[in-house]
């Protein structure tokens, strides 16, 4: 039920120049204070948290192509203020309901050009941060225009510690850096050669979501919300002032954004708290997105899924029919391996469907089922896949039927290889075929340089494509998981068939590169996942690749039980059960956690958190009283204490703890674990030893 309490004390003021130089606005509790300022016709804002300045005078506005007089000097022509409290219920999510409570300030600015232009800046001030966006109302002197640059800046108060990846218009698949702001440029000089399509920006550039911690212990996260019909934002630091300015991904001819009034930009978001846990728990980015536009969401179902996927990443089977395309080809390891063959055969797919059915998983991803993989990698070729023609050894119709008979959906894979023009031509046909066969979910992929040639993954054209695909899929009642799209900005509130995205360095890097350092998964929730769920693909039991390919050095940089914990700490309504069925069958006791763990939740508590160090999260499974806890560490061993006070008072719970064995560590003995059972209440505090690169998982069921 949606309860909406809107107090409106809006007052309109048609007034003249410099009515107010400074308009303060506080959050509902008063913790967060924003001030909008207009000095000498230039708009700026400042921000403070609990009385401490966190953003100094930061610029606002635009430079517009071929309009030199645009926004040179503004006059404040209107002010609106209101308070809003509109809790809502997500289709799926981390909590049953979401509070959406803020104070709003909308300023209207009119410039002094010969034919004046009007912009509005819409600020929403929450107790966990601030979002603001620009609006271009319908007006006489501004209709079609091209944005040269957005002038928004985030003027930080010092050389803070930041968790970041380098600015890049094509990829988010970097490992995270932790450094001072002034160290960004030096650190980005060494690039990751395993990222195939990268367009790094030279200089002190970082991507968002950017995680920040000040010397005073104030945490901040800068990102954007509701990225629609606009390019994605990177940030450029001035290392003398610590001021970060907006850089928009350009298009093929160097323009940033094509606008037509009435129009608006995405929200610029600053989440702030002196408690790291509150950054992860923030729902501000979701709140800044529009309510769901999907009227009948009954086809949208969170799920765990298995798939023909890891085989190719390990290099033990291939995407293509002829048996040459696997992810490990680059290192030549697939060729060294003895039994390399096509993965997506009818027989192999049946095996996965059966395994899913036996264990209660509702999806089976199949990659390499369709023709085109011979040509897919690195060719920048337009017509590669048709997304409907199976290889001769894959019975697409029969397998979909077989899956449906067991209440399972095949997750149809649409790798575009970056040829988006081609995918756009095929989307309707492909989705219609999925409807005809009963496949209700698709995984898309955007590996490679984009076609239309010259466009970037993060430009306005591609931002529009990703959303077009999500909307079209929703017309066909299809759920979407996207790999290599632009980073998410909370659009899954509006389009809840957009289940998850990759858009960061996923588990796959552990199989064919130096991989993801043990701290990686403690950073993701503070960065990439601030914008939306990630399809990380957890659950690896065979940690070292040498098990399959003698001599291989690659490995997952965690222990086995940390892989279990990731199902809870890395939020997503779709979670892959990633390892090969035989590896789970060999460890049924640990596999039990993956079978039990939920993917949709009524409640979430972030128990312990520090970016780059550790994280512990407890979640209550939807419609039940069962709790699941995940706790992870970085490269350090540590003890972590779980305070069970979130459990119902006076009730007893049977818990199972899946933890690192005493001599376990990610590098030396990663698969050693121990399982213990005990009874706890809301008064229990449980201290668990965590290995280097380790973690633990707990399931808690009310005692019968
Ligand atoms: C990269 C994706 O992240 C991965 O999941 C997929 O298997 C390959 N591309 C092939 O599409
Ligand atoms: Ca990827």
XYZ file of C-alpha atoms and ligand atoms in Angstrom:
716
model
C 0.000 0.000 0.000
C 1.330 3.354 -0.888
C 0.889 6.008 1.715
C 1.616 9.443 0.505
C 1.921 12.371 2.779
C 2.887 15.488 0.963
C 3.145 18.726 2.862
C 3.306 21.548 0.498
C 4.306 24.963 1.544
C 5.402 25.917 -1.909
C 5.524 29.547 -2.464
C 6.005 31.085 -5.804
C 8.070 34.196 -6.048
C 8.191 35.944 -9.303
C 10.904 38.238 -8.289
C 13.809 40.051 -9.771
C 17.552 39.817 -9.803
C 19.463 38.507 -6.811
C 16.443 38.004 -4.617
C 18.531 35.736 -2.457
C 22.211 35.058 -2.614
C 21.968 31.919 -0.571
C 19.093 29.496 0.005
C 19.700 26.919 2.727
C 17.747 23.680 2.876
C 18.074 20.902 5.428
C 17.181 17.208 5.354
C 14.156 16.002 7.379
C 16.249 15.290 10.498
C 18.558 18.242 9.947
C 21.698 16.089 9.510
C 22.341 17.084 5.907
C 22.447 20.752 4.918
C 22.547 22.079 1.412
C 22.939 25.658 0.427
C 22.183 26.907 -3.073
C 24.044 30.104 -3.837
C 23.998 32.638 -6.614
C 26.912 35.009 -6.643
C 27.574 37.419 -9.468
C 25.097 35.443 -11.521
C 26.941 32.106 -11.042
C 25.059 29.235 -9.384
C 26.881 27.057 -6.848
C 26.072 24.776 -3.919
C 27.716 23.746 -0.675
C 26.964 20.746 1.512
C 27.519 19.942 5.148
C 26.901 16.870 7.270
C 26.213 17.166 11.014
C 27.567 20.697 10.894
C 30.810 19.817 9.081
C 31.468 21.043 5.568
C 31.761 18.145 3.094
C 31.460 20.047 -0.210
C 32.822 23.529 -0.573
C 31.489 26.005 -3.148
C 30.831 23.700 -6.137
C 29.813 24.897 -9.569
C 26.560 24.213 -11.444
C 25.435 24.808 -15.032
C 26.286 24.102 -18.666
C 28.188 25.114 -21.685
C 25.936 24.770 -24.748
C 27.212 24.359 -28.288
C 26.945 27.463 -30.492
C 25.315 29.467 -27.673
C 28.160 31.453 -26.169
C 25.771 33.569 -24.137
C 24.032 30.604 -22.499
C 24.099 30.836 -18.713
C 26.795 33.491 -18.534
C 24.958 35.247 -15.739
C 21.775 34.069 -14.072
C 18.999 35.723 -12.146
C 16.987 33.748 -9.622
C 13.407 33.981 -10.832
C 11.562 31.438 -8.717
C 11.898 29.245 -5.628
C 9.745 26.244 -4.695
C 10.086 24.226 -1.510
C 8.272 21.194 -0.220
C 8.556 18.179 2.084
C 7.728 14.713 0.805
C 7.268 11.363 2.541
C 6.298 8.632 0.084
C 7.189 5.086 1.184
C 6.889 2.471 -1.562
C 7.065 -1.266 -2.111
C 9.581 -2.622 -4.621
C 8.727 -5.550 -6.923
C 11.859 -7.220 -5.515
C 14.579 -5.894 -3.278
C 16.565 -5.827 -0.078
C 13.701 -4.643 2.111
C 9.938 -5.004 1.964
C 9.219 -1.290 1.862
C 11.435 1.674 1.176
C 11.245 5.003 2.914
C 11.385 7.981 0.572
C 11.501 11.089 2.703
C 13.130 14.347 1.658
C 12.923 18.097 1.495
C 12.895 19.595 -1.944
C 14.143 22.880 -3.302
C 13.618 23.857 -6.928
C 15.232 27.051 -8.143
C 14.446 28.629 -11.473
C 17.254 30.576 -13.113
C 16.955 32.874 -16.094
C 20.114 33.990 -17.869
C 20.854 37.462 -19.181
C 21.274 36.468 -22.819
C 19.650 38.658 -25.456
C 17.023 35.952 -25.829
C 17.031 34.596 -22.245
C 17.200 30.882 -21.418
C 15.606 29.250 -18.390
C 16.906 26.305 -16.374
C 15.692 24.808 -13.124
C 17.773 22.983 -10.555
C 15.841 20.444 -8.567
C 17.443 19.499 -5.223
C 16.185 16.690 -2.980
C 17.756 16.632 0.455
C 17.549 13.308 2.301
C 18.964 12.279 5.650
C 21.442 10.076 3.763
C 22.470 12.568 1.099
C 21.494 14.857 -1.715
C 20.343 14.409 -5.288
C 19.960 17.205 -7.783
C 19.242 17.489 -11.453
C 18.811 20.142 -14.095
C 15.570 20.687 -15.915
C 15.122 22.592 -19.173
C 11.476 23.651 -19.214
C 9.617 24.282 -22.450
C 10.453 27.848 -23.497
C 10.604 30.159 -26.438
C 14.354 30.548 -26.844
C 15.524 26.997 -26.257
C 14.332 23.863 -27.990
C 17.006 21.732 -29.686
C 20.478 22.125 -28.267
C 23.718 20.211 -27.838
C 25.584 20.032 -24.557
C 29.298 20.798 -24.796
C 29.905 20.315 -21.112
C 28.091 20.004 -17.853
C 29.746 22.260 -15.285
C 28.629 20.410 -12.145
C 31.457 19.936 -9.703
C 32.001 18.222 -6.369
C 34.461 20.345 -4.457
C 35.839 18.094 -1.738
C 37.394 19.500 1.400
C 40.737 17.685 1.336
C 42.970 15.046 -0.191
C 40.602 12.298 0.932
C 41.023 8.551 0.698
C 39.084 7.271 -2.306
C 38.124 3.877 -3.746
C 38.031 4.248 -7.509
C 38.564 2.929 -10.993
C 40.060 4.999 -13.822
C 37.901 7.204 -16.010
C 37.006 5.301 -19.178
C 34.205 5.637 -21.730
C 34.039 1.937 -22.585
C 34.616 -0.244 -19.576
C 34.104 -0.597 -15.824
C 36.072 -3.840 -15.565
C 39.058 -2.464 -13.677
C 40.212 -3.659 -10.284
C 39.753 -0.934 -7.661
C 42.462 1.416 -6.516
C 42.551 2.859 -3.013
C 44.532 6.064 -2.767
C 44.565 9.754 -2.052
C 42.986 11.999 -4.673
C 46.403 13.343 -5.580
C 47.645 9.852 -6.471
C 45.065 9.081 -9.164
C 47.031 10.146 -12.212
C 50.198 8.308 -11.264
C 48.343 5.105 -10.447
C 46.399 5.007 -13.709
C 49.506 5.026 -15.846
C 49.699 1.259 -15.626
C 46.629 -0.144 -17.397
C 45.050 -3.579 -17.199
C 45.837 -5.426 -20.428
C 43.075 -7.982 -19.848
C 40.309 -5.505 -20.550
C 39.627 -5.914 -24.216
C 37.776 -2.706 -25.077
C 38.985 0.211 -23.008
C 38.979 3.932 -23.762
C 40.833 5.392 -20.802
C 40.932 9.149 -20.317
C 44.415 10.443 -19.622
C 44.761 12.481 -16.425
C 43.168 12.469 -12.985
C 39.896 10.878 -14.088
C 37.784 8.458 -12.074
C 34.451 6.737 -12.602
C 31.436 6.794 -10.380
C 30.149 5.420 -8.071
C 33.163 6.950 -6.351
C 33.665 6.080 -2.688
C 35.300 8.664 -0.433
C 36.409 8.841 3.205
C 37.604 12.055 4.815
C 40.222 12.288 7.541
C 37.353 13.113 9.925
C 35.720 9.767 9.142
C 32.916 11.035 6.916
C 32.042 8.660 4.082
C 30.644 9.874 0.799
C 29.582 8.274 -2.428
C 29.209 10.274 -5.639
C 27.182 8.798 -8.482
C 24.109 9.487 -10.588
C 20.492 8.325 -10.645
C 18.069 7.752 -13.517
C 20.588 7.987 -16.347
C 18.204 8.372 -19.297
C 18.831 9.969 -22.712
C 22.126 11.457 -21.545
C 25.745 10.294 -21.460
C 27.365 8.729 -18.427
C 29.438 10.923 -16.108
C 33.102 10.516 -15.171
C 34.899 12.886 -12.808
C 38.081 14.883 -13.318
C 40.016 15.872 -10.206
C 41.933 19.081 -9.817
C 44.733 17.825 -7.585
C 45.360 21.266 -6.085
C 41.809 21.980 -4.967
C 40.351 18.393 -4.771
C 37.498 19.656 -6.911
C 35.980 16.977 -9.165
C 34.270 18.195 -12.337
C 31.850 16.337 -14.562
C 33.113 14.785 -17.786
C 30.442 13.392 -20.080
C 31.155 10.519 -22.472
C 31.205 11.987 -25.993
C 29.626 10.527 -29.109
C 31.330 9.571 -32.373
C 31.728 13.217 -33.452
C 32.659 14.586 -30.041
C 29.306 15.966 -28.941
C 28.038 15.084 -25.483
C 24.250 15.171 -25.423
C 21.478 16.062 -27.842
C 18.591 17.653 -25.980
C 15.138 18.925 -26.768
C 13.284 21.009 -24.202
C 11.382 20.071 -22.116
C 14.216 17.869 -20.910
C 16.118 16.953 -17.805
C 19.457 15.456 -16.836
C 20.055 12.465 -14.576
C 20.307 13.205 -10.847
C 23.754 13.919 -9.445
C 23.946 12.020 -6.166
C 26.009 12.429 -3.013
C 25.337 9.826 -0.318
C 26.898 10.843 2.991
C 27.257 9.396 6.485
C 29.754 9.022 9.297
C 28.854 5.320 9.411
C 30.055 3.237 6.447
C 27.128 0.843 6.901
C 24.638 3.595 6.127
C 26.246 4.234 2.738
C 25.479 0.673 1.609
C 22.043 0.732 3.207
C 21.078 3.973 1.429
C 18.133 3.768 -0.940
C 18.481 7.351 -2.149
C 19.536 6.445 -5.697
C 16.530 4.127 -6.076
C 14.259 6.781 -4.586
C 15.374 9.311 -7.178
C 14.128 7.025 -9.949
C 10.514 6.973 -11.097
C 8.062 4.340 -9.787
C 7.645 1.113 -11.742
C 6.210 1.464 -15.232
C 5.531 -2.262 -15.478
C 1.858 -2.742 -14.699
C 1.824 -6.521 -14.482
C 5.067 -7.645 -12.880
C 3.987 -11.230 -12.236
C 6.460 -12.592 -14.792
C 9.359 -10.979 -12.920
C 10.857 -13.558 -10.589
C 14.094 -13.361 -8.638
C 16.039 -16.571 -9.138
C 19.136 -18.632 -8.707
C 20.454 -20.064 -11.942
C 23.076 -22.471 -13.203
C 24.616 -22.408 -16.621
C 26.881 -23.466 -19.411
C 29.299 -20.670 -18.719
C 32.201 -21.510 -16.400
C 33.345 -24.246 -18.780
C 34.173 -21.660 -21.418
C 35.827 -19.283 -18.977
C 38.067 -22.074 -17.740
C 38.850 -23.055 -21.319
C 37.518 -26.602 -20.989
C 34.733 -26.100 -23.521
C 33.969 -23.546 -26.200
C 31.255 -21.135 -27.265
C 31.587 -22.014 -30.953
C 30.581 -25.255 -32.622
C 33.976 -25.979 -34.147
C 35.636 -25.830 -30.723
C 38.055 -22.945 -30.850
C 36.467 -20.040 -28.940
C 36.967 -20.084 -25.198
C 37.888 -17.288 -22.799
C 41.242 -18.795 -22.043
C 42.311 -18.889 -25.665
C 44.378 -15.770 -25.282
C 46.746 -17.546 -22.917
C 46.847 -20.596 -25.169
C 45.683 -22.780 -22.307
C 42.556 -24.037 -24.000
C 44.690 -25.434 -26.762
C 46.891 -27.196 -24.260
C 43.881 -28.751 -22.557
C 42.899 -32.086 -23.961
C 39.102 -32.154 -24.131
C 37.999 -28.859 -25.604
C 34.620 -29.137 -27.284
C 31.436 -27.175 -27.839
C 29.703 -26.537 -24.478
C 26.092 -25.782 -25.456
C 25.027 -29.188 -26.714
C 21.578 -30.653 -26.171
C 23.032 -33.336 -23.939
C 25.039 -30.960 -21.763
C 22.123 -28.536 -21.435
C 19.843 -31.369 -20.277
C 22.391 -32.212 -17.619
C 22.240 -28.639 -16.313
C 18.427 -28.529 -16.461
C 18.283 -31.727 -14.430
C 20.793 -30.392 -11.932
C 18.784 -27.174 -11.534
C 15.542 -29.108 -11.079
C 17.048 -31.433 -8.467
C 18.288 -28.503 -6.398
C 15.502 -25.983 -6.695
C 17.149 -23.459 -9.036
C 14.886 -21.862 -11.610
C 17.138 -20.759 -14.452
C 19.659 -22.322 -16.813
C 21.899 -19.928 -18.736
C 23.160 -21.278 -22.037
C 25.970 -19.456 -23.818
C 27.249 -20.495 -27.232
C 23.903 -21.904 -28.373
C 23.574 -19.750 -31.469
C 25.628 -19.355 -34.628
C 28.155 -16.561 -34.923
C 30.756 -17.318 -32.276
C 33.368 -18.124 -34.933
C 33.376 -14.406 -35.759
C 32.563 -12.768 -32.475
C 35.773 -11.629 -30.848
C 37.638 -8.479 -31.745
C 36.541 -8.176 -35.354
C 34.368 -5.017 -35.116
C 32.127 -6.811 -37.595
C 28.516 -5.764 -38.058
C 26.588 -8.968 -38.829
C 27.837 -11.604 -36.436
C 24.863 -13.122 -34.627
C 21.186 -13.391 -35.574
C 20.109 -14.385 -32.020
C 17.713 -17.036 -33.339
C 19.663 -19.706 -35.243
C 20.955 -22.518 -33.032
C 24.045 -24.590 -33.732
C 23.148 -28.021 -35.158
C 23.869 -29.779 -31.848
C 21.498 -27.571 -29.831
C 17.754 -28.341 -29.910
C 16.530 -24.898 -28.906
C 12.821 -25.735 -29.041
C 13.028 -29.138 -27.363
C 15.324 -27.892 -24.598
C 13.072 -24.950 -23.791
C 10.152 -27.358 -23.592
C 12.132 -29.728 -21.384
C 13.112 -26.852 -19.074
C 9.512 -25.586 -18.887
C 8.280 -29.044 -17.978
C 10.452 -28.742 -14.865
C 9.398 -25.167 -14.110
C 12.737 -23.828 -15.215
C 13.465 -21.109 -17.722
C 16.370 -21.182 -20.094
C 18.179 -17.864 -19.841
C 18.745 -17.054 -23.484
C 22.118 -15.500 -24.200
C 22.396 -12.567 -26.600
C 26.030 -11.598 -26.998
C 26.062 -8.627 -29.373
C 29.884 -8.474 -29.685
C 29.339 -4.696 -29.613
C 27.392 -4.708 -32.885
C 24.395 -2.946 -31.475
C 22.942 -1.884 -34.815
C 22.686 -5.558 -35.654
C 21.095 -6.417 -32.316
C 18.548 -3.637 -32.740
C 17.503 -5.157 -36.063
C 17.046 -8.574 -34.469
C 15.567 -7.748 -31.052
C 11.885 -8.190 -31.919
C 12.473 -11.423 -33.795
C 14.653 -12.800 -31.022
C 12.257 -11.871 -28.215
C 9.332 -13.286 -30.194
C 11.206 -16.575 -30.502
C 11.846 -16.563 -26.759
C 8.110 -16.044 -26.187
C 7.268 -18.858 -28.563
C 9.623 -21.274 -26.780
C 8.853 -20.069 -23.253
C 12.197 -18.530 -22.265
C 11.476 -15.648 -19.863
C 14.951 -14.242 -19.213
C 17.838 -13.091 -21.321
C 21.444 -12.218 -20.680
C 22.831 -9.629 -23.072
C 26.485 -8.843 -23.659
C 28.403 -5.937 -25.169
C 31.955 -7.232 -25.530
C 33.964 -5.274 -28.095
C 34.010 -1.952 -29.829
C 30.580 -0.520 -30.447
C 28.820 -0.332 -33.798
C 27.662 2.389 -34.726
C 31.436 2.776 -35.078
C 32.864 5.557 -32.977
C 30.228 5.321 -30.244
C 31.319 4.379 -26.743
C 29.629 2.021 -24.283
C 28.867 5.016 -22.044
C 27.684 7.606 -24.580
C 24.143 8.901 -24.971
C 23.393 6.636 -27.945
C 24.294 3.489 -26.010
C 22.582 4.693 -22.823
C 19.445 4.928 -24.950
C 20.021 1.498 -26.442
C 20.332 -0.306 -23.092
C 17.054 1.193 -21.946
C 15.361 0.515 -25.294
C 16.319 -3.156 -24.929
C 14.973 -3.287 -21.353
C 11.694 -1.656 -22.377
C 11.305 -3.864 -25.410
C 12.024 -6.941 -23.312
C 9.312 -5.801 -20.906
C 6.865 -5.613 -23.848
C 7.586 -9.319 -24.293
C 7.520 -10.096 -20.527
C 11.232 -10.863 -20.501
C 13.701 -10.259 -17.650
C 17.115 -8.823 -18.526
C 20.614 -9.287 -17.147
C 23.085 -7.100 -19.053
C 26.849 -7.550 -19.244
C 29.145 -4.687 -20.244
C 26.391 -2.039 -20.233
C 26.766 1.420 -18.761
C 26.888 1.352 -14.953
C 23.448 1.107 -13.353
C 21.773 4.151 -11.803
C 18.730 2.683 -10.047
C 16.590 2.266 -13.161
C 15.458 -1.130 -11.875
C 12.929 0.749 -9.726
C 11.211 1.977 -12.894
C 11.877 -1.153 -14.960
C 11.993 -4.054 -12.497
C 12.502 -6.528 -15.369
C 16.055 -5.112 -15.409
C 17.249 -7.635 -12.850
C 20.980 -7.102 -12.760
C 23.999 -5.991 -14.700
C 27.657 -6.756 -14.697
C 29.230 -3.327 -15.446
C 32.182 -4.038 -13.178
C 34.949 -6.562 -12.805
C 33.111 -9.843 -12.301
C 34.282 -13.207 -11.040
C 35.192 -14.167 -14.622
C 38.465 -12.237 -14.347
C 39.680 -14.800 -11.815
C 39.660 -17.472 -14.518
C 41.780 -15.837 -17.199
C 43.670 -12.884 -15.762
C 45.501 -11.916 -12.588
C 41.974 -11.753 -11.246
C 40.277 -9.841 -8.489
C 42.257 -9.170 -5.321
C 40.819 -10.506 -2.040
C 39.540 -7.035 -1.103
C 37.529 -6.679 -4.350
C 34.187 -7.893 -3.019
C 34.451 -5.642 0.051
C 34.605 -2.619 -2.282
C 31.899 -3.502 -4.838
C 28.929 -2.749 -2.518
C 30.390 0.725 -1.836
C 30.978 1.467 -5.507
C 29.356 -0.326 -8.442
C 26.466 -1.863 -6.498
C 25.344 1.565 -5.212
C 23.671 1.879 -8.636
C 22.003 -1.533 -8.738
C 22.362 -5.304 -8.490
C 25.386 -7.030 -9.945
C 25.564 -10.370 -11.723
C 28.896 -11.248 -10.111
C 28.565 -15.065 -10.439
C 29.572 -16.312 -6.955
C 29.757 -19.848 -5.620
C 33.079 -21.235 -6.870
C 34.143 -24.373 -4.957
C 37.160 -25.382 -7.076
C 39.289 -22.373 -6.350
C 42.404 -23.099 -8.424
C 42.369 -23.475 -12.181
C 45.290 -25.911 -12.092
C 42.696 -28.514 -11.108
C 41.497 -28.418 -14.719
C 44.560 -27.276 -16.583
C 47.840 -28.453 -15.078
C 50.249 -25.589 -14.553
C 47.589 -22.868 -14.790
C 48.308 -20.078 -12.308
C 44.908 -18.415 -12.217
C 42.688 -18.805 -9.202
C 39.770 -17.278 -7.364
C 41.205 -15.004 -4.660
C 38.915 -16.118 -1.851
C 38.294 -19.146 0.283
C 35.361 -21.465 -0.445
C 33.206 -20.205 2.406
C 33.765 -16.596 1.324
C 32.168 -17.669 -1.975
C 29.108 -18.706 0.052
C 29.032 -15.391 1.896
C 28.920 -13.479 -1.405
C 25.331 -14.662 -1.993
C 24.399 -12.365 0.880
C 26.970 -9.567 0.758
C 26.657 -8.916 -3.010
C 23.011 -8.073 -3.477
C 21.224 -9.303 -6.594
C 17.764 -10.771 -7.268
C 19.438 -13.157 -9.713
C 22.418 -15.112 -8.484
C 24.365 -17.627 -10.472
C 25.241 -20.976 -8.964
C 28.415 -20.761 -10.933
C 30.558 -23.842 -10.418
C 30.291 -27.114 -12.341
C 27.661 -29.517 -10.966
C 30.289 -32.159 -10.169
C 32.122 -29.742 -7.878
C 28.960 -29.178 -5.883
C 28.150 -32.887 -5.803
C 31.552 -33.462 -4.222
C 30.735 -31.102 -1.326
C 27.044 -31.471 -0.661
C 27.308 -30.198 2.917
C 28.640 -26.785 1.826
C 26.359 -26.756 -1.228
C 23.397 -26.836 1.166
C 23.897 -23.121 1.881
C 23.553 -22.241 -1.817
C 20.390 -24.344 -2.001
C 18.943 -22.640 1.080
C 19.912 -19.014 0.529
C 17.169 -16.697 -0.744
C 17.352 -14.085 -3.507
C 14.505 -11.810 -2.433
C 14.249 -10.148 0.963
C 11.931 -8.521 3.461
C 14.740 -6.994 5.467
C 18.459 -6.268 5.342
C 20.872 -5.226 8.080
C 24.401 -4.142 7.303
C 26.164 -5.353 10.449
C 29.832 -4.488 9.919
C 31.430 -2.565 7.077
C 34.571 -0.779 6.015
C 35.317 -0.414 2.287
C 38.316 -2.464 1.230
C 38.486 -4.279 4.578
C 35.397 -6.212 5.642
C 31.636 -6.501 5.378
C 28.920 -8.468 7.175
C 25.294 -8.429 6.062
C 22.165 -10.152 7.379
C 19.046 -10.553 5.267
C 15.606 -11.919 6.045
C 14.154 -14.068 3.264
C 10.926 -12.806 1.699
C 7.757 -14.027 3.385
C 9.625 -16.079 6.015
C 11.395 -15.703 9.313
C 14.627 -17.210 7.945
C 17.806 -15.159 8.041
C 20.983 -15.503 6.015
C 24.250 -13.863 6.968
C 27.368 -13.332 4.904
C 30.638 -11.986 6.278
C 33.802 -11.400 4.270
C 37.322 -10.147 4.802
C 40.002 -8.728 2.516
C 43.536 -10.181 2.362
C 43.760 -10.037 6.163
C 42.675 -12.649 8.662
C 40.407 -11.205 11.333
C 37.733 -12.081 13.851
C 34.239 -10.838 13.195
C 31.474 -10.740 15.776
C 27.878 -11.167 14.715
C 25.390 -9.583 17.075
C 22.108 -11.410 16.534
C 19.952 -8.669 18.051
C 18.099 -8.370 14.718
C 16.374 -11.724 15.399
C 12.878 -11.810 16.907
C 13.082 -11.371 20.693
C 12.357 -14.475 22.730
C 12.613 -16.861 19.730
C 15.188 -19.590 19.244
C 16.888 -20.137 15.894
C 18.824 -23.146 14.625
C 21.831 -21.870 12.802
C 24.405 -23.497 10.543
C 27.789 -21.781 10.249
C 29.914 -22.386 7.157
C 33.363 -21.066 7.994
C 37.027 -21.210 7.057
C 38.978 -24.105 8.548
C 41.679 -23.029 10.944
C 44.466 -23.454 8.390
C 42.519 -22.019 5.440
C 43.558 -18.996 3.387
C 42.750 -17.828 -0.127
C 46.205 -18.696 -1.437
C 47.346 -21.750 0.499
C 44.341 -23.784 1.504
C 41.261 -22.097 0.056
C 38.869 -25.024 -0.004
C 39.209 -26.010 3.677
C 36.037 -25.329 5.622
C 34.149 -26.338 8.733
C 30.425 -26.544 9.320
C 28.958 -26.090 12.787
C 25.424 -26.025 14.108
C 24.072 -24.285 17.193
C 21.013 -22.578 18.622
C 20.961 -18.789 19.049
C 18.623 -16.043 20.231
C 18.548 -12.273 19.752
C 20.928 -12.058 22.707
C 23.687 -14.145 21.094
C 26.959 -12.607 20.021
C 29.061 -14.978 17.951
C 32.731 -14.394 17.174
C 34.090 -16.202 14.128
C 37.688 -16.427 12.873
C 38.011 -15.440 9.248
C 40.962 -16.535 7.131
C 43.044 -14.295 4.866
C 40.730 -13.719 1.887
C 38.090 -15.641 3.768
C 34.553 -15.321 4.970
C 31.668 -17.189 6.476
C 27.989 -17.760 5.837
C 25.219 -18.516 8.303
C 21.677 -19.731 7.791
C 19.233 -19.230 10.659
C 15.842 -20.950 10.812
C 13.344 -20.483 13.655
C 13.357 -23.540 15.896
C 10.307 -25.691 15.268
C 31.649 -11.405 -21.068
C 30.595 -11.679 -20.044
O 30.846 -10.958 -18.865
C 30.573 -13.158 -19.786
O 29.664 -13.463 -18.754
C 30.242 -13.891 -21.062
O 30.355 -15.266 -20.828
C 31.198 -13.503 -22.192
N 31.314 -12.090 -22.292
C 30.712 -14.028 -23.533
O 29.549 -13.386 -23.908
Ca 32.280 -8.969 -18.673
